[in-house]
Structure formats: structure tokens, C-alpha cells
Coordinates of C-alpha atoms in Angstrom, one line a residue:
M1 CA 4.3 42.6 21.2
S2 CA 7.7 43.0 19.0
L3 CA 6.1 40.9 16.3
R4 CA 2.4 43.4 16.7
V5 CA 4.9 46.4 15.4
L6 CA 6.6 44.4 12.2
N7 CA 3.0 43.0 11.0
P8 CA -0.2 44.3 12.7
N9 CA -2.0 41.9 11.7
A10 CA 0.0 38.8 12.4
E11 CA -2.3 36.1 15.2
V12 CA 0.1 35.3 17.4
L13 CA -0.4 32.1 20.4
N14 CA 1.8 32.5 23.5
K15 CA 3.4 29.6 25.7
S16 CA 1.1 27.9 27.3
A17 CA -1.6 29.1 24.7
A18 CA 0.6 27.5 21.9
L19 CA 1.3 23.9 23.7
H20 CA -2.4 23.6 24.7
M21 CA -3.3 24.1 21.8
N22 CA -0.3 21.3 21.0
I23 CA -1.5 18.7 23.2
N24 CA -5.3 19.6 22.4
A25 CA -4.8 18.5 18.7
A26 CA -3.2 15.8 19.7
K27 CA -5.4 14.6 22.4
G28 CA -8.4 15.3 20.2
L29 CA -7.1 13.0 17.0
Q30 CA -6.0 10.7 19.6
D31 CA -9.9 10.2 20.6
V32 CA -11.1 10.2 16.8
L33 CA -8.9 6.9 16.5
K34 CA -9.3 5.6 19.9
T35 CA -12.1 3.4 19.2
N36 CA -10.6 1.5 15.8
L37 CA -7.6 -0.1 17.7
G38 CA -7.8 -4.0 17.8
P39 CA -10.4 -6.5 16.8
K40 CA -12.6 -5.5 18.6
G41 CA -12.6 -1.5 17.7
T42 CA -15.6 -0.3 16.0
I43 CA -16.1 1.4 12.5
K44 CA -16.2 4.5 11.2
M45 CA -18.5 6.0 8.5
L46 CA -17.3 8.7 6.4
V47 CA -19.9 11.0 4.2
G48 CA -18.1 13.1 1.1
G49 CA -18.8 16.1 0.1
A50 CA -21.2 14.4 -2.8
G51 CA -22.5 11.8 -0.1
D52 CA -20.5 9.0 -1.1
I53 CA -20.4 6.9 1.9
K54 CA -16.7 4.9 2.9
L55 CA -17.2 2.4 5.9
T56 CA -13.7 1.9 7.6
K57 CA -11.4 0.7 10.4
D58 CA -8.4 1.3 9.1
G59 CA -6.4 4.2 10.4
N60 CA -4.8 4.9 7.5
T61 CA -7.8 5.5 5.2
L62 CA -9.4 7.5 8.3
L63 CA -6.6 9.9 8.3
K64 CA -6.5 10.4 4.3
E65 CA -10.0 11.0 3.8
M66 CA -10.8 12.7 7.1
Q67 CA -10.7 16.8 6.2
I68 CA -8.4 17.9 8.7
Q69 CA -8.5 21.3 9.8
N70 CA -5.9 22.1 12.4
P71 CA -2.2 22.5 11.4
T72 CA -0.8 20.3 14.5
A73 CA -3.5 17.5 13.9
I74 CA -2.3 17.5 10.0
M75 CA 1.3 17.2 11.4
I76 CA 0.6 13.9 12.7
A77 CA -1.9 12.7 10.5
R78 CA 1.3 12.6 8.3
T79 CA 3.2 11.0 10.5
A80 CA 0.9 8.3 10.8
V81 CA 0.2 8.1 7.0
A82 CA 4.5 8.1 6.5
Q83 CA 4.3 4.9 9.2
D84 CA 2.0 3.3 7.1
A85 CA 3.9 4.0 3.7
I86 CA 6.9 2.5 5.5
S87 CA 5.7 -0.3 7.3
G88 CA 1.8 -1.1 6.2
D89 CA 0.6 -1.1 9.5
G90 CA 0.2 0.8 13.0
T91 CA -1.2 4.0 11.9
T92 CA -4.0 4.0 14.4
S93 CA -1.4 3.1 17.3
T94 CA 1.2 5.7 16.3
V95 CA -1.4 8.5 16.4
L96 CA -2.7 7.1 19.7
F97 CA 0.8 7.1 21.2
I98 CA 2.0 10.5 20.1
G99 CA -1.2 12.1 22.0
E100 CA -0.8 9.8 25.5
L101 CA 2.9 11.1 25.0
M102 CA 1.2 15.0 25.2
K103 CA -1.1 13.9 27.4
Q104 CA 1.1 12.7 30.5
S105 CA 3.5 15.7 29.7
E106 CA 0.7 18.4 29.9
R107 CA 0.7 17.2 34.0
Y108 CA 4.1 17.9 34.5
I109 CA 4.3 21.3 32.5
D110 CA 0.9 22.5 34.0
E111 CA 3.0 21.8 37.6
G112 CA 5.3 24.0 35.9
M113 CA 8.1 21.7 34.5
H114 CA 9.7 23.3 31.2
P115 CA 9.4 20.8 28.2
R116 CA 12.9 20.8 27.3
V117 CA 13.7 18.7 30.4
L118 CA 10.3 16.4 29.4
V119 CA 11.9 16.0 26.1
D120 CA 15.7 15.0 27.3
G121 CA 14.1 11.9 29.2
F122 CA 12.1 10.9 26.1
E123 CA 15.1 10.7 23.7
I124 CA 16.8 8.4 27.2
A125 CA 13.6 6.2 27.5
K126 CA 13.1 5.9 23.6
R127 CA 17.0 4.7 23.3
A128 CA 16.1 2.6 26.1
T129 CA 13.2 1.1 24.4
L130 CA 14.3 0.1 21.0
Q131 CA 17.4 -2.1 22.9
F132 CA 14.7 -3.9 24.7
L133 CA 12.9 -4.4 21.7
E134 CA 15.8 -6.1 20.5
K135 CA 16.2 -8.1 23.2
F136 CA 12.2 -8.8 23.3
K137 CA 11.6 -10.2 19.5
T138 CA 10.8 -13.1 18.4
P139 CA 13.4 -14.6 16.2
V140 CA 12.3 -16.4 13.3
V141 CA 14.3 -18.7 11.1
M142 CA 13.3 -18.0 7.4
G143 CA 15.0 -20.6 5.3
K144 CA 14.1 -22.0 2.1
E145 CA 10.9 -22.6 3.2
P146 CA 9.3 -20.2 5.8
D147 CA 7.3 -21.3 8.7
K148 CA 4.0 -20.8 7.7
E149 CA 2.3 -21.2 10.9
I150 CA 4.2 -18.3 12.1
L151 CA 3.3 -15.8 8.9
K152 CA -0.5 -17.3 9.4
M153 CA -0.7 -15.9 13.1
V154 CA 0.8 -12.5 12.0
A155 CA -1.6 -12.1 9.3
R156 CA -4.1 -13.0 11.1
T157 CA -3.3 -10.4 14.0
T158 CA -3.1 -7.5 10.9
L159 CA -6.5 -8.7 9.5
R160 CA -8.5 -9.3 12.7
T161 CA -8.2 -5.4 13.2
K162 CA -9.4 -4.8 10.2
L163 CA -12.0 -7.2 9.2
Y164 CA -14.4 -9.7 11.0
E165 CA -13.0 -13.2 12.4
A166 CA -14.5 -15.5 10.0
L167 CA -13.4 -13.2 6.9
A168 CA -10.3 -12.4 8.4
D169 CA -9.3 -15.9 9.0
Q170 CA -10.0 -17.2 5.3
L171 CA -8.0 -14.3 3.9
T172 CA -5.1 -15.4 6.2
D173 CA -4.3 -18.4 4.2
I174 CA -4.9 -16.6 0.9
V175 CA -2.5 -13.4 1.8
V176 CA 0.3 -16.0 3.4
N177 CA -0.1 -18.1 0.1
A178 CA 0.3 -15.5 -2.2
V179 CA 3.6 -13.9 -0.8
L180 CA 4.8 -17.3 -0.5
C181 CA 3.7 -17.9 -4.2
I182 CA 5.8 -14.7 -5.2
R183 CA 9.0 -15.3 -3.3
K184 CA 11.9 -16.2 -5.0
P185 CA 15.2 -17.1 -2.4
E186 CA 17.9 -14.2 -2.6
E187 CA 15.2 -11.9 -3.6
A188 CA 13.2 -8.8 -2.1
I189 CA 9.7 -9.6 -2.0
D190 CA 7.9 -7.8 -5.4
L191 CA 4.6 -7.2 -4.2
F192 CA 3.4 -5.8 -7.3
M193 CA 3.3 -9.6 -8.5
V194 CA 0.2 -10.2 -6.5
E195 CA -2.3 -9.0 -8.8
I196 CA -5.2 -7.6 -6.7
M197 CA -8.7 -8.0 -8.9
H198 CA -12.4 -7.4 -7.9
M199 CA -15.7 -8.5 -8.6
R200 CA -18.9 -7.5 -7.6
H201 CA -20.5 -10.6 -6.9
K202 CA -21.5 -13.4 -4.8
F203 CA -20.1 -12.7 -1.0
D204 CA -17.0 -11.1 0.3
V205 CA -16.5 -15.1 1.8
D206 CA -16.2 -16.5 -1.9
T207 CA -12.5 -13.8 -2.2
R208 CA -10.3 -16.8 -3.3
L209 CA -6.4 -17.1 -4.1
V210 CA -6.0 -17.6 -7.8
E211 CA -2.7 -19.6 -8.5
G212 CA -2.4 -17.9 -12.0
L213 CA -3.8 -14.5 -13.4
V214 CA -7.4 -13.0 -14.1
L215 CA -7.3 -10.1 -16.7
D216 CA -10.1 -7.8 -16.7
H217 CA -11.0 -8.3 -20.2
G218 CA -12.0 -11.4 -22.9
S219 CA -11.2 -12.1 -26.4
R220 CA -12.6 -9.6 -28.9
H221 CA -14.1 -12.4 -31.3
P222 CA -17.1 -14.3 -31.3
D223 CA -15.7 -17.3 -32.9
M224 CA -13.0 -17.6 -30.3
K225 CA -13.7 -20.6 -27.5
R226 CA -14.8 -19.0 -24.1
R227 CA -12.7 -22.2 -22.5
A228 CA -9.9 -24.0 -23.2
E229 CA -7.5 -26.6 -21.2
N230 CA -3.9 -27.9 -21.7
C231 CA -2.9 -24.4 -23.4
Y232 CA 0.0 -23.0 -24.7
I233 CA 0.5 -19.0 -23.5
L234 CA 2.5 -16.8 -26.0
T235 CA 3.0 -13.1 -24.9
C236 CA 4.1 -10.8 -27.0
N237 CA 4.2 -7.3 -27.1
V238 CA 3.6 -7.2 -31.6
S239 CA 1.4 -4.9 -33.6
L240 CA -0.9 -7.3 -35.4
E241 CA -3.0 -4.2 -36.9
Y242 CA -2.3 -2.4 -40.3
E243 CA -0.5 0.7 -39.4
K244 CA -0.4 3.8 -41.9
S245 CA 2.6 5.0 -43.5
E246 CA 4.5 7.6 -42.0
I247 CA 5.0 9.7 -45.3
N248 CA 1.6 11.0 -47.5
A249 CA 1.8 9.3 -50.9
G250 CA -0.3 9.3 -53.6
F251 CA -1.0 6.0 -55.9
F252 CA -3.1 6.1 -59.2
Y253 CA -4.1 2.8 -60.7
S254 CA -5.9 2.2 -63.9
N255 CA -7.8 -0.7 -62.9
A256 CA -9.5 -3.1 -60.1
E257 CA -6.5 -5.2 -60.2
Q258 CA -4.1 -2.8 -59.2
R259 CA -5.8 -1.5 -56.5
E260 CA -6.2 -5.0 -55.0
A261 CA -3.0 -5.5 -55.4
M262 CA -2.3 -2.4 -53.2
V263 CA -4.6 -3.4 -50.7
A264 CA -2.9 -6.7 -50.6
A265 CA 0.2 -5.3 -50.3
E266 CA -0.4 -3.0 -47.5
R267 CA -1.9 -6.1 -45.2
R268 CA 1.4 -8.4 -46.2
Q269 CA 3.2 -7.2 -43.2
V270 CA 1.0 -8.0 -40.7
D271 CA -0.5 -11.1 -42.0
E272 CA 2.7 -12.3 -42.7
R273 CA 3.0 -11.7 -38.7
V274 CA -0.2 -13.5 -38.0
K275 CA 0.5 -16.6 -40.3
K276 CA 4.2 -17.0 -38.4
I277 CA 2.4 -17.4 -34.8
I278 CA -0.2 -20.1 -36.6
E279 CA 2.7 -21.5 -38.1
L280 CA 4.1 -21.4 -34.5
K281 CA 0.8 -23.3 -33.1
N282 CA 0.2 -25.8 -35.7
K283 CA 3.4 -27.1 -34.8
V284 CA 3.6 -27.4 -31.1
C285 CA -0.5 -28.5 -31.1
S286 CA -0.2 -31.1 -33.9
G287 CA -1.2 -34.2 -32.8
N288 CA -2.5 -33.4 -29.6
D289 CA -5.4 -31.5 -28.3
N290 CA -3.2 -29.0 -27.1
N291 CA -4.9 -25.0 -27.4
F292 CA -3.1 -22.1 -28.1
I293 CA -3.4 -18.8 -26.4
V294 CA -1.8 -15.2 -27.9
I295 CA -1.7 -12.3 -25.1
N296 CA -0.5 -9.2 -27.1
Q297 CA -0.1 -6.5 -25.1
K298 CA -0.3 -3.8 -28.5
G299 CA -4.0 -4.2 -30.6
I300 CA -5.0 -7.1 -33.1
D301 CA -6.8 -5.7 -36.1
P302 CA -10.5 -7.4 -37.3
P303 CA -8.7 -9.6 -39.8
S304 CA -6.2 -10.6 -37.9
L305 CA -8.7 -11.8 -35.1
D306 CA -10.2 -13.4 -37.6
L307 CA -7.6 -15.1 -39.2
L308 CA -6.5 -16.6 -35.8
A309 CA -10.0 -17.4 -35.3
R310 CA -10.0 -19.4 -37.9
A311 CA -6.7 -21.4 -36.8
G312 CA -8.3 -22.1 -33.6
I313 CA -6.3 -20.0 -31.5
I314 CA -8.2 -17.9 -28.9
A315 CA -6.6 -14.2 -29.0
L316 CA -6.3 -11.1 -26.5
R317 CA -5.3 -7.7 -27.5
R318 CA -4.3 -4.6 -25.6
A319 CA -3.5 -6.7 -22.0
K320 CA -1.8 -4.4 -19.0
R321 CA 2.0 -4.1 -19.3
R322 CA 1.8 -4.9 -15.8
N323 CA 0.3 -8.2 -16.5
M324 CA 2.8 -9.1 -19.1
E325 CA 5.3 -9.2 -16.2
R326 CA 3.1 -11.2 -14.1
L327 CA 2.1 -13.8 -16.9
V328 CA 5.8 -14.5 -17.5
L329 CA 6.0 -15.0 -14.1
A330 CA 2.8 -17.0 -13.7
C331 CA 2.9 -19.1 -17.1
G332 CA 6.4 -19.7 -17.6
G333 CA 8.0 -19.1 -21.6
E334 CA 8.9 -15.6 -22.2
A335 CA 8.0 -12.5 -23.6
V336 CA 8.4 -11.6 -27.3
N337 CA 8.9 -8.5 -29.2
S338 CA 9.0 -9.7 -32.8
V339 CA 8.0 -12.5 -34.1
D340 CA 10.8 -13.4 -36.5
D341 CA 12.6 -15.7 -34.2
I342 CA 9.9 -17.1 -32.4
T343 CA 10.1 -21.1 -31.1
P344 CA 8.2 -23.2 -29.0
D345 CA 10.4 -22.2 -25.5
C346 CA 9.2 -18.5 -25.8
L347 CA 5.8 -20.5 -24.8
G348 CA 3.9 -20.7 -21.2
W349 CA 1.8 -23.3 -20.1
A350 CA -1.5 -23.0 -18.1
G351 CA -3.7 -25.9 -17.4
L352 CA -6.9 -24.2 -17.7
V353 CA -7.9 -20.4 -19.6
Y354 CA -11.7 -19.8 -19.1
E355 CA -13.7 -16.3 -19.9
H356 CA -16.5 -15.2 -16.7
I357 CA -18.8 -12.5 -18.0
L358 CA -20.1 -10.4 -15.4
G359 CA -22.7 -7.6 -17.0
E360 CA -20.6 -5.7 -19.1
E361 CA -17.7 -6.9 -18.0
K362 CA -15.3 -9.7 -19.3
Y363 CA -12.7 -11.6 -16.7
T364 CA -10.1 -14.1 -18.3
F365 CA -8.9 -16.9 -15.8
V366 CA -5.5 -18.5 -16.4
E367 CA -5.2 -20.7 -14.1
N368 CA -3.1 -24.4 -13.3
V369 CA 0.2 -23.0 -13.9
K370 CA 3.0 -25.2 -13.3
N371 CA 5.2 -23.1 -10.8
P372 CA 4.0 -19.6 -10.5
H373 CA 6.1 -16.7 -9.2
S374 CA 3.1 -14.5 -9.4
C375 CA -0.9 -15.3 -8.8
T376 CA -3.9 -13.1 -8.5
I377 CA -6.2 -11.8 -5.2
L378 CA -9.9 -12.0 -6.6
I379 CA -11.9 -10.3 -4.2
K380 CA -15.5 -10.8 -4.3
G381 CA -18.1 -8.7 -2.6
P382 CA -21.8 -7.7 -3.1
N383 CA -20.9 -3.6 -2.5
D384 CA -18.5 -1.4 -3.5
H385 CA -18.0 -0.7 0.7
T386 CA -17.2 -4.5 1.2
I387 CA -14.6 -4.4 -1.4
A388 CA -12.7 -1.2 -0.4
Q389 CA -12.6 -2.4 3.1
I390 CA -11.3 -6.0 1.7
K391 CA -9.1 -4.8 -0.3
D392 CA -7.4 -2.3 2.3
A393 CA -7.2 -5.2 4.4
V394 CA -5.2 -7.6 1.8
R395 CA -2.8 -4.9 1.2
D396 CA -2.2 -4.6 5.0
G397 CA -2.0 -8.4 5.4
L398 CA 0.7 -8.7 2.4
R399 CA 2.8 -5.8 3.9
A400 CA 2.6 -7.6 7.3
V401 CA 3.8 -11.1 6.1
K402 CA 6.2 -9.6 3.6
N403 CA 7.6 -7.6 6.8
T404 CA 8.1 -10.4 8.5
I405 CA 10.0 -12.7 6.1
E406 CA 12.3 -9.5 6.1
D407 CA 12.6 -8.4 9.9
E408 CA 12.8 -12.5 10.4
A409 CA 11.5 -11.4 13.6
V410 CA 8.1 -11.5 15.5
V411 CA 7.0 -9.2 18.7
L412 CA 4.5 -11.1 21.0
G413 CA 0.7 -8.7 20.5
A414 CA -2.0 -8.2 22.7
G415 CA -0.2 -5.1 24.3
A416 CA 2.4 -7.8 26.1
F417 CA 5.3 -5.3 24.5
E418 CA 4.2 -2.2 25.8
V419 CA 3.7 -3.9 29.7
A420 CA 6.8 -5.0 29.6
A421 CA 8.7 -2.0 28.1
R422 CA 7.1 0.1 30.7
Q423 CA 7.9 -2.2 33.1
F424 CA 11.5 -2.3 32.1
L425 CA 11.5 1.9 32.0
M426 CA 10.1 2.3 35.4
N427 CA 12.4 -0.6 37.0
E428 CA 15.5 -0.3 35.6
V429 CA 16.2 2.5 33.2
K430 CA 14.7 5.6 35.6
K431 CA 17.1 4.5 38.2
T432 CA 19.9 5.5 36.0
V433 CA 18.6 9.2 34.8
Q434 CA 19.9 11.7 36.9
G435 CA 17.6 14.6 37.9
R436 CA 14.6 15.6 36.4
A437 CA 14.9 13.8 33.1
Q438 CA 13.4 10.9 35.3
L439 CA 10.2 12.3 34.7
G440 CA 9.9 12.4 31.3
V441 CA 11.3 8.9 31.4
E442 CA 8.1 8.2 33.6
A443 CA 5.7 9.9 31.2
F444 CA 7.1 7.7 28.2
A445 CA 6.8 4.6 30.2
N446 CA 3.2 5.5 30.9
A447 CA 2.1 6.4 27.5
L448 CA 3.2 3.0 26.3
L449 CA 0.2 1.8 28.4
V450 CA -2.2 3.3 25.8
V451 CA -2.3 0.4 23.2
P452 CA -3.2 -2.0 26.1
K453 CA -5.6 0.4 27.8
T454 CA -7.3 1.1 24.5
L455 CA -7.4 -2.3 23.7
A456 CA -9.4 -2.8 26.8
E457 CA -11.6 0.0 26.7
N458 CA -13.0 -0.8 23.0
S459 CA -13.4 -4.7 24.8
G460 CA -15.6 -2.8 27.2
L461 CA -13.8 -4.0 29.9
D462 CA -12.5 -2.1 33.0
T463 CA -9.1 -0.3 32.2
Q464 CA -7.8 0.1 35.3
D465 CA -8.7 -3.8 36.2
V466 CA -6.8 -4.9 33.4
I467 CA -3.5 -2.3 34.0
I468 CA -3.3 -3.8 37.3
S469 CA -3.3 -7.2 36.5
L470 CA -1.2 -6.9 33.8
T471 CA 1.6 -5.1 35.2
G472 CA 1.4 -7.4 38.4
E473 CA 1.9 -10.5 35.9
H474 CA 5.3 -8.8 34.5
D475 CA 6.1 -8.0 37.5
R476 CA 6.2 -11.5 38.3
G477 CA 8.3 -12.4 35.4
N478 CA 5.5 -13.8 33.2
I479 CA 5.2 -11.8 29.9
V480 CA 1.3 -11.9 29.3
G481 CA -0.9 -9.6 27.0
L482 CA -4.9 -8.9 27.2
N483 CA -7.7 -11.2 26.3
Q484 CA -10.3 -9.1 24.6
H485 CA -12.8 -11.5 25.6
T486 CA -12.4 -12.5 29.4
G487 CA -9.9 -9.4 30.5
E488 CA -7.9 -12.1 31.7
P489 CA -3.8 -12.1 31.2
I490 CA -2.9 -14.5 28.4
D491 CA 0.3 -15.8 26.6
P492 CA 0.1 -14.2 23.4
Q493 CA 3.0 -16.6 21.9
M494 CA 0.1 -19.7 23.3
E495 CA -2.7 -17.9 21.5
G496 CA -0.8 -17.3 18.3
I497 CA -0.9 -13.1 18.8
F498 CA 2.5 -11.4 16.8
D499 CA 3.1 -8.1 15.7
N500 CA 5.2 -7.3 13.2
Y501 CA 8.4 -6.0 14.5
S502 CA 9.3 -3.0 12.1
V503 CA 5.9 -1.8 12.5
K504 CA 6.8 -1.5 16.7
R505 CA 10.6 -0.4 16.0
Q506 CA 8.8 2.8 13.8
I507 CA 6.0 3.4 16.5
V508 CA 8.7 3.6 19.2
N509 CA 10.9 5.9 16.9
S510 CA 8.5 8.2 14.9
G511 CA 6.2 8.8 18.1
P512 CA 8.6 10.8 20.6
V513 CA 10.0 12.7 17.9
I514 CA 7.1 14.6 16.7
A515 CA 5.3 14.9 20.4
S516 CA 9.6 16.1 21.4
Q517 CA 9.0 18.6 18.5
L518 CA 5.3 19.6 19.6
L519 CA 6.1 20.1 23.1
L520 CA 9.0 22.6 22.3
V521 CA 6.9 24.5 20.4
D522 CA 6.2 28.2 22.4
E523 CA 4.7 30.0 19.9
V524 CA 2.2 29.7 17.1
I525 CA 2.7 32.9 14.8
R526 CA -0.1 33.0 12.2
A527 CA 1.7 35.7 9.4
G528 CA 2.1 35.1 6.0
R529 CA 3.1 37.5 3.4
N530 CA -0.2 37.9 2.3
M531 CA -1.6 39.5 5.4
R532 CA -0.2 42.5 5.6
K533 CA -3.1 45.4 5.3
P534 CA -4.2 46.2 2.3
S535 CA -2.2 49.7 0.9

């Protein structure tokens, strides 16, 4: 009432109404994303304002692209998108977990329990679950040579939730090899060194890993070769085009010779640079059938291109700066910024360089490099939907492999961790908690079951049956997950179903924080500055 006096235009939702609005928003968002979870999840079709269509199963894409009106739902969606930014996966699980925490709390709050007591219970349960996760995780030793099989299992678990099985299994190898290719001991993994290129061409199963680089442009001169083997590669950032001088100057000439001399003088600098490159080519390529390729970040004008073409050099101009870094990592050598002191040591090496023309676009492939520390995932697909879907999945797959190498640990998947954590909270933690906060721990424990429940539901199984058989096995001391085909309990370790440790930790960390904040809201006031009565 007091607010009404201050601002007659304000909209206020009081205690129970505010709480129920928050709970319903969380449940609504949960219902939207529920059907996407796991390898058997269904696909959503987003239609934009202009009628453009996006088919996706990735929670992150959905939450970013969907227009959400409700402020509470926006807050939850932002948490999930932040989850994706930090650990690359687990968006859908975060939303489901927050929604389920709210749903479990609703039962107790409707019976007249104060939200603050529940929140205290959540806090205790969260700490206990994180400690349990430390004990539950499976350590993986990542020495000089990481165990490829474990990495493949983690990548496969992630990719199968985004794409159909056959394609996911094929991409698994690609993603693992790509990360291992760019990994340097003692350094953080920089995923930007994996170039992701796409071509609208052939089928999605033609997606492959190029150990080397794919550039999205070709040579600019008709006489240059389209395919070359055993190539020296000069990566440079040198301007090979005529530039006008900064100063305005007049030049008078009385006959044609003087004008010729002037034109020659203007071009002299550029021609000298080109000659130096040609000299280096003659030095390293004489007496053998090796080829020479110049990849330049700046421009090369037609007269220079012509000189290079006559010398049998293939030249590419205006390469992206990102690709310059990658080229050096892929082919070796070093990037030069001036041609004055170039030596054969600056050159990289590639076994095969060829151009592929697709409609209007040209692509240059640099392959068969000796010791690559950069590579390209070439995504192919018949249409843009497929390509976009694979691109999102590949990005998440790369992050999953990177997380595993950095965490040096994995967590058993297929809902095994959630059921085990619930049993731990119910059987051990709850007994140590005094008073009503026990109910908060119980609500948290039951909310964890949303993952196995939803996995079962999406596979068309009976949820209650599945949960009872899983908890029964856990009570006997067997750690099991859910087999999505039969609904029987399985050992995730034997099936090779592993989740990222960092993703799980992030979900358990962020879910209760947001749920607690939303539960403690007792008034929603819409009274901005611009809502005063017009004078």
C-alpha cells in the first residue's frame, strides 16, 4: 500500500503471487527445454521474424535465439548461456535443474514453510554435493600422450546429444584429433588454432579434419598453378602494391623518356621487393621440382602478380590475420614483415597445395604438412541448417575434449552421478542437518533426479520404473546409469559414457544460487521512472 502512495502507476505482485510467478517461469522454461536432453532428445524449430528457420537441439542456441519476455525466465536463460560460455556444455541441464529446484520447493512453500529455511538447506546440500563430486570423479592422467579413448568417450557423449549417432561418432575422431593436434605441452590449449571452415557441398558425413589449413580464397592470376606438390611456403605481411606518396608534388616532364623514367621510379620499390622473393625462390627451388608459394596478408597488385606468375610462384593475397598465425603453426617457418632479410629458414613446408572451386567461391587447401600445431575442421553439408547444426556441435565437442585435458578428470554419465549424489544426500547428509533445513536438503536431493527422469521420459520409458530401479541398484552399492534403449541400469564405464567434470561442477554451483535468489523474492515491483503520471 505504501508504494501506491509513492507511485500510483506502479504494478506490484505481493508475496505468494511474486513467488508463484517466479516458480511458474522456471517451470515454463524447464518444460520448453525438457524434451531436448540427451541423445534421444527431440529437435526444436525456431522461426525468425523474416521466416528464416533454425533447427537445433542445442540448449544454448535455443536460449539465445528465443525471444523470452518474462524477466525471471530471462535471468535463468542468462545463467545457462553463461554456463555455456564457461564450460561449453550443460545449458539444458542447468535450466532443468533450476526449474526442478523451484518445483520441489513449491510443495514445501505451499504447506507454509518459509523460503529462507529451504535456501539454507540448499546451501548445505550444495556444499555436500560438491565434496561428493570430488570423491566421485574418475581421475584421468594426461601426460605427454593423453589417452585417446577416454577423450573420444567424452566427446562422443557430448556430440550424441546434439547430432544423430553415425555423424556424432564420425565427428568424435575429428574433434579429438584436432585438439591433440594443437595441444602443446606446458601451454594452455588455444581452440582458435582450430579453424572451422564450411562448404555447401556434398553430405554431412563428408566433414573431415584437414591437418593443415583451408583458406577461403584462391590465387588471383590465371597463369598460376591450381595444384602444387612439395611446396615451400613464405608467410609474409609485406605490401606488394604501388602506393601513392603522402605528399602532393607536381612533376613536369618535356618528353616521353622522362615520363617513362618517372613511372619506372614509382614502381621500383615494389619491383625490388618482388625480385627479392623471386631470388629466394630460385635459391631454394633450383635443381629440384619443388614449388614456391607466397601467402601475403597485404595486397599484391597485378604487375607484381604477373612477375611472380612468370617466375612460377603461386601467390595468394589478403589472407586473414588469424590464418597467418595458423599457417606458421601448421607449416613451420616464420611470418616475415619485410623482404630485406628473408632466408630459407623463414620458409614453411607443405606436401600438397591445391585450389578447389565451388560455384563463385575458391578454397585453397594446404595439406600434408610435417608437424602441424594447427588444423582445420572442414564442415560439409547440403544446406545451411545442417552446417549450422554441425558447427554448434563441433564447437561443443572441442570444448569437451579441452575441458577433459585441463580437468584431468571425468564423471560417469547417463544419470549415474545424479542418482549417486541423491542417495548420498538422503542417506548421509540429511541425518547430520538440524531442524527444518533437512527439508531443503531433501528438495535439493530430489531435484537432482531431474536428469535421469528426463532422459527416461525422452526415451519413451516409464519414469517411475527407471528411478526405482536406479536407486535400488545404488542402494546395493552399484554405481549405474540409465540405458536409453532398454531402460535397464547399465555401468556407464563399460559403455563409455562420461561427462565433463567442470560442467557438472558448474551446474551444481550455479543452479542453487539462482533458485535461492528467485525463492527469496517476495515482491515484484514494476515502478520505473517513466511510470509517473503525465503532468
